[in-house]
Short mmCIF file of C-alpha atoms and ligand atoms in Angstrom, two decimals:
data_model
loop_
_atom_site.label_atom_id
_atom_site.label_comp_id
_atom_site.label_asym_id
_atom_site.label_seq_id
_atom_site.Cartn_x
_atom_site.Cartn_y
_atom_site.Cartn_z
CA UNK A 2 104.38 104.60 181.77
CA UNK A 3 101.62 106.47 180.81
CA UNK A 4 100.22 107.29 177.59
CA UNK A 5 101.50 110.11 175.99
CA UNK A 6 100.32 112.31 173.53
CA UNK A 7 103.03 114.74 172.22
CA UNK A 8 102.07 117.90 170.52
CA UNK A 9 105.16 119.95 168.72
CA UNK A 10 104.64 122.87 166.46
CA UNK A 11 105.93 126.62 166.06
CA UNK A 12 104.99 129.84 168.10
CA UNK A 13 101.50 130.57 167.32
CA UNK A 14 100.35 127.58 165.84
CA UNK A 15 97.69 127.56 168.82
CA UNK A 16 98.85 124.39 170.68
CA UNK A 17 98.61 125.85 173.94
CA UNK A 18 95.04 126.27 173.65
CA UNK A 19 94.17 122.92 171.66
CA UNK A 20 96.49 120.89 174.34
CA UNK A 21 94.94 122.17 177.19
CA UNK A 22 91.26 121.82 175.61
CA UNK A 23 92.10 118.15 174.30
CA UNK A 24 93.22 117.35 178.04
CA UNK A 25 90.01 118.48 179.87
CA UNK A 26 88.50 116.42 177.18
CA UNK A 27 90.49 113.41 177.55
CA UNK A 28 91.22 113.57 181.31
CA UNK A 29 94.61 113.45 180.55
CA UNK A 30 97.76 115.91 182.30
CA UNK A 31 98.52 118.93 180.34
CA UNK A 32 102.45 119.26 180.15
CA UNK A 33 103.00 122.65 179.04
CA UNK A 34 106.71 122.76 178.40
CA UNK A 35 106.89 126.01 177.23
CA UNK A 36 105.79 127.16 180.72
CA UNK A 37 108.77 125.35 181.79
CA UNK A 38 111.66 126.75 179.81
CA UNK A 39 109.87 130.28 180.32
CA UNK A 40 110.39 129.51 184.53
CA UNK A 41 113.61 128.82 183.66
CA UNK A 42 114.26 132.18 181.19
CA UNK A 43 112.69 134.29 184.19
CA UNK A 44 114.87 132.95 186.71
CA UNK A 45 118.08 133.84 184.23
CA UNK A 46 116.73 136.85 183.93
CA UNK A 47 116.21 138.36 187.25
CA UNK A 48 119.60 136.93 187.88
CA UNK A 49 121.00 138.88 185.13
CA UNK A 50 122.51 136.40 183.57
CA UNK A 51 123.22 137.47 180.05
CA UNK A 52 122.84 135.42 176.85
CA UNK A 53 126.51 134.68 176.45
CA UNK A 54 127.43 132.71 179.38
CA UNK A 55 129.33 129.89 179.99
CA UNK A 56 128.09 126.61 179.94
CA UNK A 57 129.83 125.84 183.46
CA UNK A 58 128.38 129.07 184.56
CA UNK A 59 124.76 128.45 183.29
CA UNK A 60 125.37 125.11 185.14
CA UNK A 61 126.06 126.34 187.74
CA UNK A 62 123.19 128.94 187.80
CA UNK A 63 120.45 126.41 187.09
CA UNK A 64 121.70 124.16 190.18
CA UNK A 65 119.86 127.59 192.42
CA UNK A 66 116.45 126.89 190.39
CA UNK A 67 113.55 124.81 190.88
CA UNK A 68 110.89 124.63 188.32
CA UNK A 69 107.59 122.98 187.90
CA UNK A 70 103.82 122.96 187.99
CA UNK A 71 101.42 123.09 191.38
CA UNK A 72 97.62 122.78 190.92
CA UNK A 73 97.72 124.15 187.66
CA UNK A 74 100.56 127.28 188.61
CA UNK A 75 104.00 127.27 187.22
CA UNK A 76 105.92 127.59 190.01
CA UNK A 77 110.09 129.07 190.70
CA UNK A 78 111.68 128.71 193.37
CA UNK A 79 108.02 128.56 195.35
CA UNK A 80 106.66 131.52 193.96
CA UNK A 81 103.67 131.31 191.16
CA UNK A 82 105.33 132.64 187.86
CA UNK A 83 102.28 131.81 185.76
CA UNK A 84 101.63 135.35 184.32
CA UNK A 85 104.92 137.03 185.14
CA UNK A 86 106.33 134.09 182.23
CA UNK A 87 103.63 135.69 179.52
CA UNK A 88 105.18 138.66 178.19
CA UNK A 89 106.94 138.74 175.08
CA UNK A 90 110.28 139.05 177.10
CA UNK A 91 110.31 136.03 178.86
CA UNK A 92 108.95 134.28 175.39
CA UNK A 93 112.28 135.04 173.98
CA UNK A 94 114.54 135.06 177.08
CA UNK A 95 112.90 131.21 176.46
CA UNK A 96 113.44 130.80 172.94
CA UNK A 97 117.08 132.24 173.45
CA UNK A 98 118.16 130.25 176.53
CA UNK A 99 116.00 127.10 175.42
CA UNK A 100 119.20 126.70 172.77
CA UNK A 101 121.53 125.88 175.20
CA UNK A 102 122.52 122.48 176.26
CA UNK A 103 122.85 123.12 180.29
CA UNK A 104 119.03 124.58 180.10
CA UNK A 105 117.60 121.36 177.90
CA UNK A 106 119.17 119.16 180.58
CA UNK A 107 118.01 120.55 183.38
CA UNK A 108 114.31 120.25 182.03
CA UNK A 109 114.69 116.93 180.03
CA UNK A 110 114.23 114.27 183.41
CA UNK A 111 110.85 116.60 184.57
CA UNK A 112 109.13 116.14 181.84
CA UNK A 113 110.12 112.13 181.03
CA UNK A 114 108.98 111.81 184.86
CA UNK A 115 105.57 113.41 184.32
CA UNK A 116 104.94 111.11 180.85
CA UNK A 117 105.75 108.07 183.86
CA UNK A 118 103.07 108.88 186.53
CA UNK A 119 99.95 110.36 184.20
CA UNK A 120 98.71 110.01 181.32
CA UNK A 121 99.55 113.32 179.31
CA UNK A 122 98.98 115.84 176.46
CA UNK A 123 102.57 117.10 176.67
CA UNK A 124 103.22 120.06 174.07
CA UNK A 125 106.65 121.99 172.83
CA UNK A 126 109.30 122.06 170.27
CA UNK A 127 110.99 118.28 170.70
CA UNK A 128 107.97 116.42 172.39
CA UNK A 129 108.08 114.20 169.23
CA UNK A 130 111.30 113.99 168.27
CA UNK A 131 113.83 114.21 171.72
CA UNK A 132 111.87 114.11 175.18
CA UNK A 133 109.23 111.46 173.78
CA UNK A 134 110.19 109.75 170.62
CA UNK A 135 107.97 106.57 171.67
CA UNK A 136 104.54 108.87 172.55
CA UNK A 137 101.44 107.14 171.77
CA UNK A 138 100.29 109.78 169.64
CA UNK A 139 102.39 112.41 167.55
CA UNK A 140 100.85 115.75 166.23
CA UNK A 141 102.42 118.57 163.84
CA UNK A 142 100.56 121.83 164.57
CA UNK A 143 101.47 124.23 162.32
CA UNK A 144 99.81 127.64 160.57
CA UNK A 145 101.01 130.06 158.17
CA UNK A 146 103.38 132.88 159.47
CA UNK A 147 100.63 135.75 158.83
CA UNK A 148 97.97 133.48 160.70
CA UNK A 149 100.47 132.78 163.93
CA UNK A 150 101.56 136.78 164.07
CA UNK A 151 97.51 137.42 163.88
CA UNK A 152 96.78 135.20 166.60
CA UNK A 153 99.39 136.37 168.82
CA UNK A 154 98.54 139.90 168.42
CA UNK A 155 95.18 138.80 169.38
CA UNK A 156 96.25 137.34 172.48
CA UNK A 157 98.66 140.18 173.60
CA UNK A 158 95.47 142.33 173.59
CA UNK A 159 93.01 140.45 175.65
CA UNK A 160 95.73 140.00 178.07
CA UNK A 161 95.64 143.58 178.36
CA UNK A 162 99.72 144.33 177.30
CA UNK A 163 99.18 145.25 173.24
CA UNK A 164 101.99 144.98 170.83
CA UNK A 165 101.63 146.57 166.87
CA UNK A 166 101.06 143.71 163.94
CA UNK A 167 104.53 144.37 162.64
CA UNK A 168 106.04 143.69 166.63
CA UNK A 169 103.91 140.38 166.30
CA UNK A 170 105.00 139.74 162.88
CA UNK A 171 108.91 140.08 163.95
CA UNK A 172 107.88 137.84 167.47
CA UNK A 173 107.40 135.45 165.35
CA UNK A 174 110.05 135.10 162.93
CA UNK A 175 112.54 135.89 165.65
CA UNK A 176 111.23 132.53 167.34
CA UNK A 177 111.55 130.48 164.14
CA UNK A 178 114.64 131.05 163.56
CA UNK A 179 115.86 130.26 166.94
CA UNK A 180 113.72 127.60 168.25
CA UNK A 181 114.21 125.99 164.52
CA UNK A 182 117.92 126.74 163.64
CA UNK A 183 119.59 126.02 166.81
CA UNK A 184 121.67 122.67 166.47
CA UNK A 185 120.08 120.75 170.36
CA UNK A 186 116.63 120.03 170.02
CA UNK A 187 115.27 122.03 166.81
CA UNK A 188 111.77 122.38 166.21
CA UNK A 189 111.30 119.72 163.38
CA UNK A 190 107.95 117.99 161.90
CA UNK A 191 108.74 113.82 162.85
CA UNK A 192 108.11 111.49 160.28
CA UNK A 193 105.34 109.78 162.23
CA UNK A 194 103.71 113.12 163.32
CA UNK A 195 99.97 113.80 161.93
CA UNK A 196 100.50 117.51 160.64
CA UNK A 197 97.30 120.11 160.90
CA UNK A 198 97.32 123.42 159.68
CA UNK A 199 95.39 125.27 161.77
CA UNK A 200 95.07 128.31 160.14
CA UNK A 201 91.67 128.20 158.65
CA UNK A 202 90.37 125.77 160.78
CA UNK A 203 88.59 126.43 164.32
CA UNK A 204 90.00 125.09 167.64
CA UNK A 205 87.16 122.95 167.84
CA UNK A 206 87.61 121.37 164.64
CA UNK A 207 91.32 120.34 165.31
CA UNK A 208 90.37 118.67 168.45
CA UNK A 209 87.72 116.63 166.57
CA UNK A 210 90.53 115.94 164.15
CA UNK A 211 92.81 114.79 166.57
CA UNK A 212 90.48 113.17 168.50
CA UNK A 213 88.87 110.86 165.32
CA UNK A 214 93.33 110.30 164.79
CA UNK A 215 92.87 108.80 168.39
CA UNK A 216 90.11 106.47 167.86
CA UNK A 217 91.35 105.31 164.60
O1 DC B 316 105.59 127.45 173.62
P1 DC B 316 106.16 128.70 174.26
O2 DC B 316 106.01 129.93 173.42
O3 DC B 316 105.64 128.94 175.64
O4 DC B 316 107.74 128.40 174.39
C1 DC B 316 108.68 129.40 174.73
C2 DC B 316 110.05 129.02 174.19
O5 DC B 316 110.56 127.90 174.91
C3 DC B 316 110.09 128.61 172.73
O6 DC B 316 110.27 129.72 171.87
C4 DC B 316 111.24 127.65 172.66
C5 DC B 316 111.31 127.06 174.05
N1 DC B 316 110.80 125.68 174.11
C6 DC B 316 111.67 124.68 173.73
O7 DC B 316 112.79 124.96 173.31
N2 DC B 316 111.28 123.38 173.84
C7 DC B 316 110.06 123.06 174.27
N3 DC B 316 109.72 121.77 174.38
C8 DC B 316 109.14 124.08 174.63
C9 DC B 316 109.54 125.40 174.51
#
């Protein structure tokens, strides 16, 4: 077993950026499980599969997908997905198939198996709490609603596909309420997570933070 750092937090709470920075630092992995359950919302997708299916269907679907990461891509089905699994679309064709129990066990054994071979900075929704309750290290990132619809406004428009405040704003609350209400794996703060609020604080300043929680 490795050791395993496990980031969980809500949309926007910039853990994306602050796990893949505090990986390059540490020389750990960077499991990006959003990256994963996106794969698997783009593959649903383009086989228009719609959001009320069956279980035994949604099964049955998964068993024609293969998901995971090469040299950095995310890969499905042998094609590199990596920016086709960006748009706000396939964020909540995640956050709305991510609630259902077929899709969180097709994903759970991939990422225990990466936390086995590598040392890792693995970052999601149940990191903490479901896929690795025994991590070496828990963090709780977390900002303000305002602050997580600013930055991912922000981010829409350097990637070159804009979206209005207000689209942000609703992004956001959409994917609380899902990725938070639903009854399999809700997004929820562990009792021996560190929690940082990164709203007013700088990227590099949270990875000093974490990294002092390492040493300590
Ligand atoms: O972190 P992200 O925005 O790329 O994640 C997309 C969606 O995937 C998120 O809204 C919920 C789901 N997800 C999940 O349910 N569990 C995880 N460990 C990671 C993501």
């Amino acid at each position: 077993m490795g050791k395993v750092i496990a980031i969980d937090g809500p949309a926007g709470a910039g853990k994306s950026t602050i796990s893949k920075l505090l990986a390059e630092r540490l020389g750990f992995q960077l499991l990006d499980t959003g990256a994963l359950y996106r794969a698997v919302g783009l593959y649903l997708r383009r086989k228009g599969v719609s959001y009320d299916i069956s279980d035994a269907k949604l099964e049955h679907e998964l068993a024609g997908a293969s998901v995971g990461f090469e040299n950095g891509k995310v890969m499905l089905n042998g094609e590199d997905v990596s920016a086709a699994i960006r748009t706000v679309e396939a964020g909540n064709d995640a956050s709305v198939f991510s609630a259902r129990k077929p899709v969180r066990a097709f994903l759970l054994q991939m990422q225990r198996d990466a936390g086995m071979q590598n040392d890792i900075v693995a970052e999601g929704r149940d990191m903490t709490t479901v896929v690795f309750p025994d991590a070496w290290r828990k963090f709780f990132l977390d900002a303000t609603e305002t602050g997580r619809a600013e930055r991912r406004f922000r981010q829409m428009a350097e990637k070159g596909t804009p979206i209005t405040m207000d689209e942000a704003l609703r992004d956001i609350r959409d994917r609380d309420r899902r990725d938070s209400g639903r009854d399999i794996a809700p997004l929820r703060r562990a009792d021996d997570a560190v929690y940082l609020d990164t709203t007013s604080i700088g990227i590099e300043e949270v990875i000093d933070r974490i990294l002092e929680t390492l040493t300590s």
